[in-house]
CSV table of N, CA and C in Angstrom, one decimal:
chain,number,residue,atom,x,y,z
S,2,MET,N,91.8,171.3,290.7
S,2,MET,CA,92.3,171.9,291.8
S,2,MET,C,91.2,172.4,292.8
S,3,VAL,N,90.1,172.8,292.2
S,3,VAL,CA,89.0,173.2,293.1
S,3,VAL,C,88.4,172.0,293.8
S,4,ARG,N,88.4,170.9,293.1
S,4,ARG,CA,87.8,169.7,293.8
S,4,ARG,C,88.6,169.3,295.0
S,5,ILE,N,90.0,169.4,294.9
S,5,ILE,CA,90.8,169.0,296.0
S,5,ILE,C,90.6,170.0,297.1
S,6,PHE,N,90.5,171.3,296.8
S,6,PHE,CA,90.2,172.3,297.9
S,6,PHE,C,88.9,172.0,298.6
S,7,ILE,N,87.9,171.7,297.8
S,7,ILE,CA,86.5,171.4,298.4
S,7,ILE,C,86.6,170.1,299.3
S,8,MET,N,87.4,169.1,298.8
S,8,MET,CA,87.5,167.9,299.6
S,8,MET,C,88.2,168.2,300.9
S,9,PHE,N,89.3,169.0,300.9
S,9,PHE,CA,90.0,169.2,302.1
S,9,PHE,C,89.2,170.1,303.1
S,10,VAL,N,88.5,171.0,302.6
S,10,VAL,CA,87.6,171.9,303.4
S,10,VAL,C,86.5,171.0,304.0
S,11,GLY,N,85.9,170.1,303.2
S,11,GLY,CA,84.9,169.2,303.7
S,11,GLY,C,85.4,168.2,304.7
S,12,PHE,N,86.6,167.8,304.5
S,12,PHE,CA,87.2,166.9,305.4
S,12,PHE,C,87.5,167.6,306.8
S,13,GLY,N,87.9,168.8,306.7
S,13,GLY,CA,88.1,169.6,307.9
S,13,GLY,C,86.8,169.8,308.7
S,14,PHE,N,85.7,170.1,308.0
S,14,PHE,CA,84.4,170.3,308.6
S,14,PHE,C,84.0,169.0,309.2
S,15,SER,N,84.1,167.9,308.5
S,15,SER,CA,83.6,166.7,309.1
S,15,SER,C,84.4,166.2,310.3
S,16,VAL,N,85.7,166.4,310.3
S,16,VAL,CA,86.5,166.1,311.4
S,16,VAL,C,86.1,166.9,312.6
S,17,ALA,N,86.0,168.2,312.4
S,17,ALA,CA,85.7,169.1,313.5
S,17,ALA,C,84.3,168.8,314.1
S,18,GLY,N,83.3,168.6,313.2
S,18,GLY,CA,82.0,168.2,313.7
S,18,GLY,C,82.0,166.8,314.3
S,19,GLY,N,82.7,165.9,313.7
S,19,GLY,CA,82.6,164.5,314.2
S,19,GLY,C,83.3,164.4,315.6
S,20,ILE,N,84.4,165.1,315.8
S,20,ILE,CA,85.0,165.0,317.1
S,20,ILE,C,84.1,165.6,318.2
S,21,SER,N,83.4,166.7,317.9
S,21,SER,CA,82.5,167.3,318.8
S,21,SER,C,81.3,166.3,319.1
S,22,LEU,N,80.8,165.7,318.1
S,22,LEU,CA,79.7,164.7,318.3
S,22,LEU,C,80.2,163.5,319.2
S,23,LEU,N,81.4,163.1,319.0
S,23,LEU,CA,81.9,162.0,319.8
S,23,LEU,C,82.1,162.5,321.3
S,24,ALA,N,82.5,163.7,321.5
S,24,ALA,CA,82.6,164.3,322.8
S,24,ALA,C,81.3,164.4,323.5
S,25,TYR,N,80.2,164.7,322.7
S,25,TYR,CA,78.9,164.8,323.3
S,25,TYR,C,78.3,163.4,323.7
S,26,LEU,N,79.0,162.3,323.2
S,26,LEU,CA,78.5,161.0,323.6
S,26,LEU,C,78.7,160.8,325.1
S,27,ASN,N,79.5,161.6,325.8
S,27,ASN,CA,79.6,161.5,327.2
S,27,ASN,C,78.3,161.8,328.0
S,28,LEU,N,77.4,162.4,327.3
S,28,LEU,CA,76.1,162.6,327.9
S,28,LEU,C,75.4,161.3,328.2
S,29,LEU,N,75.7,160.3,327.4
S,29,LEU,CA,75.1,158.9,327.7
S,29,LEU,C,75.6,158.3,329.0
S,30,THR,N,76.9,158.6,329.3
S,30,THR,CA,77.4,158.1,330.5
S,30,THR,C,76.9,158.8,331.8
S,31,LEU,N,76.3,159.9,331.6
S,31,LEU,CA,75.7,160.7,332.7
S,31,LEU,C,74.3,160.2,333.0
S,32,GLY,N,73.8,159.3,332.2
S,32,GLY,CA,72.4,158.8,332.4
S,32,GLY,C,71.4,159.3,331.5
S,33,TYR,N,71.7,160.1,330.5
S,33,TYR,CA,70.7,160.6,329.5
S,33,TYR,C,70.4,159.5,328.5
S,34,GLU,N,69.2,159.5,328.0
S,34,GLU,CA,68.8,158.5,327.0
S,34,GLU,C,69.3,158.9,325.6
S,35,PHE,N,69.4,157.9,324.7
S,35,PHE,CA,69.9,158.1,323.4
S,35,PHE,C,69.0,159.0,322.6
S,36,SER,N,67.7,159.0,322.9
S,36,SER,CA,66.7,159.9,322.2
S,36,SER,C,67.0,161.4,322.6
S,37,TYR,N,67.4,161.6,323.9
S,37,TYR,CA,67.8,162.9,324.3
S,37,TYR,C,69.1,163.4,323.6
S,38,TYR,N,70.0,162.5,323.5
S,38,TYR,CA,71.2,162.8,322.8
S,38,TYR,C,71.0,163.2,321.3
S,39,MET,N,70.1,162.5,320.7
S,39,MET,CA,69.8,162.8,319.3
S,39,MET,C,69.1,164.1,319.2
S,40,ARG,N,68.2,164.4,320.1
S,40,ARG,CA,67.5,165.7,320.0
S,40,ARG,C,68.5,166.9,320.4
S,41,PHE,N,69.5,166.6,321.3
S,41,PHE,CA,70.5,167.6,321.6
S,41,PHE,C,71.4,167.9,320.5
S,42,ILE,N,71.9,166.9,319.8
S,42,ILE,CA,72.9,167.1,318.8
S,42,ILE,C,72.3,167.8,317.5
S,43,THR,N,71.0,167.6,317.3
S,43,THR,CA,70.4,168.3,316.2
S,43,THR,C,70.2,169.8,316.4
S,44,THR,N,70.4,170.2,317.6
S,44,THR,CA,70.3,171.6,317.9
S,44,THR,C,71.7,172.3,317.9
S,45,ARG,N,72.8,171.5,317.7
S,45,ARG,CA,74.1,172.0,317.8
S,45,ARG,C,74.7,172.3,316.4
S,46,VAL,N,75.5,173.3,316.3
S,46,VAL,CA,76.1,173.7,315.0
S,46,VAL,C,77.1,172.6,314.5
S,47,GLU,N,77.7,171.9,315.4
S,47,GLU,CA,78.7,170.8,315.0
S,47,GLU,C,78.0,169.7,314.2
S,48,PHE,N,76.8,169.4,314.5
S,48,PHE,CA,76.1,168.4,313.7
S,48,PHE,C,75.9,168.8,312.3
S,49,TYR,N,75.5,170.0,312.1
S,49,TYR,CA,75.3,170.5,310.7
S,49,TYR,C,76.7,170.7,310.0
S,50,LEU,N,77.7,171.0,310.7
S,50,LEU,CA,79.1,171.1,310.2
S,50,LEU,C,79.5,169.8,309.7
S,51,PHE,N,79.3,168.7,310.5
S,51,PHE,CA,79.6,167.4,310.1
S,51,PHE,C,78.9,166.9,308.9
S,52,ILE,N,77.6,167.2,308.8
S,52,ILE,CA,76.8,166.8,307.6
S,52,ILE,C,77.3,167.5,306.4
S,53,LEU,N,77.5,168.8,306.5
S,53,LEU,CA,78.0,169.6,305.4
S,53,LEU,C,79.4,169.1,304.9
S,54,GLY,N,80.2,168.8,305.8
S,54,GLY,CA,81.6,168.2,305.5
S,54,GLY,C,81.5,166.9,304.7
S,55,VAL,N,80.6,166.0,305.2
S,55,VAL,CA,80.4,164.7,304.5
S,55,VAL,C,79.9,165.0,303.1
S,56,ILE,N,78.9,165.8,303.0
S,56,ILE,CA,78.3,166.1,301.6
S,56,ILE,C,79.4,166.7,300.7
S,57,MET,N,80.2,167.6,301.3
S,57,MET,CA,81.3,168.2,300.4
S,57,MET,C,82.3,167.2,300.0
S,58,VAL,N,82.7,166.3,300.8
S,58,VAL,CA,83.7,165.2,300.5
S,58,VAL,C,83.1,164.3,299.4
S,59,ILE,N,81.8,163.8,299.7
S,59,ILE,CA,81.2,162.9,298.7
S,59,ILE,C,81.0,163.6,297.4
S,60,GLY,N,80.6,164.9,297.4
S,60,GLY,CA,80.4,165.7,296.2
S,60,GLY,C,81.6,165.9,295.4
S,61,SER,N,82.7,166.1,296.1
S,61,SER,CA,84.0,166.4,295.4
S,61,SER,C,84.5,165.1,294.8
S,62,LEU,N,84.2,163.9,295.3
S,62,LEU,CA,84.6,162.7,294.8
S,62,LEU,C,83.7,162.1,293.7
S,63,ALA,N,82.4,162.4,293.9
S,63,ALA,CA,81.4,161.8,293.0
S,63,ALA,C,81.2,162.6,291.7
S,64,ILE,N,81.3,163.9,291.7
S,64,ILE,CA,81.1,164.7,290.6
S,64,ILE,C,82.2,164.5,289.5
S,65,PRO,N,81.8,164.1,288.3
S,65,PRO,CA,82.9,163.8,287.3
S,65,PRO,C,83.6,165.0,286.9
S,66,ASP,N,84.9,164.8,286.5
S,66,ASP,CA,85.7,165.9,286.1
S,66,ASP,C,85.3,166.3,284.7
S,67,ARG,N,85.4,167.6,284.4
S,67,ARG,CA,85.0,168.1,283.0
S,67,ARG,C,86.1,167.8,282.0
S,68,ARG,N,87.3,167.7,282.4
S,68,ARG,CA,88.4,167.4,281.5
S,68,ARG,C,88.3,165.9,281.0
S,69,LYS,N,88.8,165.8,279.7
S,69,LYS,CA,88.8,164.4,279.2
S,69,LYS,C,90.1,164.0,278.7
């Protein structure tokens, strides 16, 4: 039950962060370079929220269950 909760919370974090990162891709259409985009998103909370969410989802799926 805890694994399902962690997976759903991680999924929510990764969706919230991923949508924001996709929205920030509009900086490229304004003429900014990709290197500037990468430096910009590493300073944003959404990037770390996305990474944390992906780690939580992978962790909840990869860690074996204690029950046999």
